[in-house]
């Protein structure tokens, strides 16, 4: 058993990968044979990821607030605490907060052989984001 006290600093999400203010708390990092990466991601209202995909897919589990997510070509979906979403390997998608709500999710994935967690693309435009259904 290994207890890690809450001593790791919260970091801001890089502007290349996110729109708006997003804060990341590391939960688990790949180590030895484990490829698990888990991050608690805190989105402020209106904040969201850029379009991206994960080599081995990703599960997100909403713990707080109201969020939105979309796969390329699909509708924007509203997600709430207790909801979990699995994005298929290589499936282009984004996730974030609703326009007027915070949203926190636990993000879990397995990195690939080279340690890559994601491939990043363009930001989600305001026009596309604002096409979201009312939450
Ligand atoms: Mn993702």
mmCIF file of C-alpha atoms and ligand atoms in Angstrom:
data_model
loop_
_atom_site.group_PDB
_atom_site.id
_atom_site.type_symbol
_atom_site.label_atom_id
_atom_site.label_comp_id
_atom_site.label_asym_id
_atom_site.label_seq_id
_atom_site.Cartn_x
_atom_site.Cartn_y
_atom_site.Cartn_z
ATOM 1 C CA UNK A 1 0.000 0.000 0.000
ATOM 2 C CA UNK A 2 1.206 3.493 -0.823
ATOM 3 C CA UNK A 3 -0.560 6.607 0.346
ATOM 4 C CA UNK A 4 0.189 9.784 -1.542
ATOM 5 C CA UNK A 5 -0.881 12.775 0.492
ATOM 6 C CA UNK A 6 -2.543 15.638 -1.299
ATOM 7 C CA UNK A 7 0.765 17.326 -2.090
ATOM 8 C CA UNK A 8 0.803 17.457 -5.888
ATOM 9 C CA UNK A 9 0.074 20.930 -7.184
ATOM 10 C CA UNK A 10 -2.992 21.585 -9.250
ATOM 11 C CA UNK A 11 -1.907 22.611 -12.746
ATOM 12 C CA UNK A 12 -3.678 24.700 -15.364
ATOM 13 C CA UNK A 13 -4.707 22.899 -18.537
ATOM 14 C CA UNK A 14 -2.450 23.907 -21.464
ATOM 15 C CA UNK A 15 -4.058 26.458 -23.790
ATOM 16 C CA UNK A 16 -3.155 24.304 -26.814
ATOM 17 C CA UNK A 17 -5.454 21.576 -25.487
ATOM 18 C CA UNK A 18 -8.271 23.527 -23.840
ATOM 19 C CA UNK A 19 -10.544 26.538 -24.296
ATOM 20 C CA UNK A 20 -11.249 28.439 -21.080
ATOM 21 C CA UNK A 21 -9.891 27.768 -17.609
ATOM 22 C CA UNK A 22 -9.353 24.102 -16.773
ATOM 23 C CA UNK A 23 -7.453 22.684 -13.784
ATOM 24 C CA UNK A 24 -5.869 19.257 -13.507
ATOM 25 C CA UNK A 25 -5.191 17.125 -10.443
ATOM 26 C CA UNK A 26 -3.106 14.017 -11.115
ATOM 27 C CA UNK A 27 -4.579 10.829 -9.621
ATOM 28 C CA UNK A 28 -2.494 8.056 -11.193
ATOM 29 C CA UNK A 29 0.470 8.042 -13.570
ATOM 30 C CA UNK A 30 1.834 5.130 -15.626
ATOM 31 C CA UNK A 31 4.421 3.282 -13.569
ATOM 32 C CA UNK A 32 6.190 -0.007 -14.210
ATOM 33 C CA UNK A 33 3.828 -2.353 -16.068
ATOM 34 C CA UNK A 34 0.799 -0.146 -15.340
ATOM 35 C CA UNK A 35 -0.341 2.068 -18.177
ATOM 36 C CA UNK A 36 -3.098 3.709 -16.180
ATOM 37 C CA UNK A 37 -3.330 7.471 -16.276
ATOM 38 C CA UNK A 38 -6.087 9.067 -14.204
ATOM 39 C CA UNK A 39 -6.684 12.783 -13.799
ATOM 40 C CA UNK A 40 -9.381 14.756 -12.000
ATOM 41 C CA UNK A 41 -10.220 17.528 -14.441
ATOM 42 C CA UNK A 42 -12.034 20.671 -13.292
ATOM 43 C CA UNK A 43 -13.686 22.729 -16.018
ATOM 44 C CA UNK A 44 -14.964 26.255 -15.325
ATOM 45 C CA UNK A 45 -18.222 27.292 -17.026
ATOM 46 C CA UNK A 46 -17.828 27.240 -20.808
ATOM 47 C CA UNK A 47 -14.415 25.552 -20.702
ATOM 48 C CA UNK A 48 -13.809 22.458 -22.819
ATOM 49 C CA UNK A 49 -11.105 20.340 -24.392
ATOM 50 C CA UNK A 50 -10.008 20.749 -27.988
ATOM 51 C CA UNK A 51 -10.971 17.956 -30.375
ATOM 52 C CA UNK A 52 -8.795 14.937 -29.643
ATOM 53 C CA UNK A 53 -8.676 11.164 -29.474
ATOM 54 C CA UNK A 54 -6.989 8.536 -27.320
ATOM 55 C CA UNK A 55 -4.952 5.585 -28.661
ATOM 56 C CA UNK A 56 -6.588 3.128 -26.253
ATOM 57 C CA UNK A 57 -9.834 4.963 -25.600
ATOM 58 C CA UNK A 58 -10.855 6.822 -22.445
ATOM 59 C CA UNK A 59 -13.470 6.643 -19.713
ATOM 60 C CA UNK A 60 -14.685 9.802 -18.024
ATOM 61 C CA UNK A 61 -16.775 9.738 -14.836
ATOM 62 C CA UNK A 62 -18.584 12.922 -13.905
ATOM 63 C CA UNK A 63 -18.336 13.770 -10.202
ATOM 64 C CA UNK A 64 -19.672 17.333 -10.095
ATOM 65 C CA UNK A 65 -21.628 19.879 -12.080
ATOM 66 C CA UNK A 66 -23.032 19.624 -15.565
ATOM 67 C CA UNK A 67 -20.986 18.829 -18.640
ATOM 68 C CA UNK A 68 -21.137 18.314 -22.350
ATOM 69 C CA UNK A 69 -19.449 15.869 -24.696
ATOM 70 C CA UNK A 70 -19.532 15.089 -28.391
ATOM 71 C CA UNK A 71 -18.004 12.603 -30.771
ATOM 72 C CA UNK A 72 -17.161 13.776 -34.282
ATOM 73 C CA UNK A 73 -20.338 13.679 -36.357
ATOM 74 C CA UNK A 74 -22.624 13.081 -33.372
ATOM 75 C CA UNK A 75 -24.895 15.323 -31.295
ATOM 76 C CA UNK A 76 -23.689 17.211 -28.208
ATOM 77 C CA UNK A 77 -24.727 15.213 -25.129
ATOM 78 C CA UNK A 78 -25.378 16.560 -21.612
ATOM 79 C CA UNK A 79 -23.627 14.631 -18.805
ATOM 80 C CA UNK A 80 -24.214 14.809 -15.067
ATOM 81 C CA UNK A 81 -22.700 13.373 -11.863
ATOM 82 C CA UNK A 82 -22.631 9.578 -11.934
ATOM 83 C CA UNK A 83 -22.622 9.479 -15.735
ATOM 84 C CA UNK A 84 -19.691 7.780 -17.386
ATOM 85 C CA UNK A 85 -18.666 7.979 -21.008
ATOM 86 C CA UNK A 86 -16.320 5.685 -22.909
ATOM 87 C CA UNK A 87 -14.664 7.099 -25.993
ATOM 88 C CA UNK A 88 -13.474 4.406 -28.395
ATOM 89 C CA UNK A 89 -9.791 4.184 -29.363
ATOM 90 C CA UNK A 90 -9.125 6.779 -32.061
ATOM 91 C CA UNK A 91 -12.614 8.285 -31.787
ATOM 92 C CA UNK A 92 -12.426 12.066 -32.210
ATOM 93 C CA UNK A 93 -14.316 13.862 -29.424
ATOM 94 C CA UNK A 94 -14.327 16.693 -26.889
ATOM 95 C CA UNK A 95 -15.651 17.112 -23.340
ATOM 96 C CA UNK A 96 -16.185 20.064 -21.064
ATOM 97 C CA UNK A 97 -18.461 22.093 -18.816
ATOM 98 C CA UNK A 98 -21.884 23.433 -19.721
ATOM 99 C CA UNK A 99 -21.882 27.183 -20.540
ATOM 100 C CA UNK A 100 -23.186 28.182 -17.106
ATOM 101 C CA UNK A 101 -21.933 25.363 -14.884
ATOM 102 C CA UNK A 102 -18.703 23.970 -13.498
ATOM 103 C CA UNK A 103 -17.973 20.328 -14.296
ATOM 104 C CA UNK A 104 -15.481 17.910 -12.776
ATOM 105 C CA UNK A 105 -14.745 14.457 -14.141
ATOM 106 C CA UNK A 106 -12.295 11.716 -13.448
ATOM 107 C CA UNK A 107 -10.539 10.859 -16.731
ATOM 108 C CA UNK A 108 -9.025 7.369 -17.025
ATOM 109 C CA UNK A 109 -7.084 5.775 -19.841
ATOM 110 C CA UNK A 110 -4.225 3.482 -20.756
ATOM 111 C CA UNK A 111 -1.310 5.177 -22.515
ATOM 112 C CA UNK A 112 0.134 3.504 -25.613
ATOM 113 C CA UNK A 113 3.529 1.795 -26.026
ATOM 114 C CA UNK A 114 5.242 5.189 -26.325
ATOM 115 C CA UNK A 115 3.434 6.674 -23.331
ATOM 116 C CA UNK A 116 1.073 8.810 -25.425
ATOM 117 C CA UNK A 117 -2.298 9.612 -23.855
ATOM 118 C CA UNK A 118 -3.912 11.592 -26.668
ATOM 119 C CA UNK A 119 -3.586 13.088 -30.120
ATOM 120 C CA UNK A 120 -4.778 16.697 -30.159
ATOM 121 C CA UNK A 121 -6.539 18.612 -32.937
ATOM 122 C CA UNK A 122 -8.306 21.937 -33.372
ATOM 123 C CA UNK A 123 -10.198 23.845 -30.681
ATOM 124 C CA UNK A 124 -13.981 23.546 -30.469
ATOM 125 C CA UNK A 125 -15.311 26.796 -31.917
ATOM 126 C CA UNK A 126 -17.798 28.933 -29.986
ATOM 127 C CA UNK A 127 -20.283 28.326 -32.795
ATOM 128 C CA UNK A 128 -20.026 24.548 -32.456
ATOM 129 C CA UNK A 129 -20.001 24.698 -28.642
ATOM 130 C CA UNK A 130 -23.029 26.976 -28.539
ATOM 131 C CA UNK A 131 -25.020 24.440 -30.551
ATOM 132 C CA UNK A 132 -25.310 22.485 -27.285
ATOM 133 C CA UNK A 133 -28.779 21.679 -25.993
ATOM 134 C CA UNK A 134 -29.936 23.545 -22.880
ATOM 135 C CA UNK A 135 -28.571 21.810 -19.784
HETATM 136 MN MN1 LIG B 1 -10.886 12.672 -24.120
#
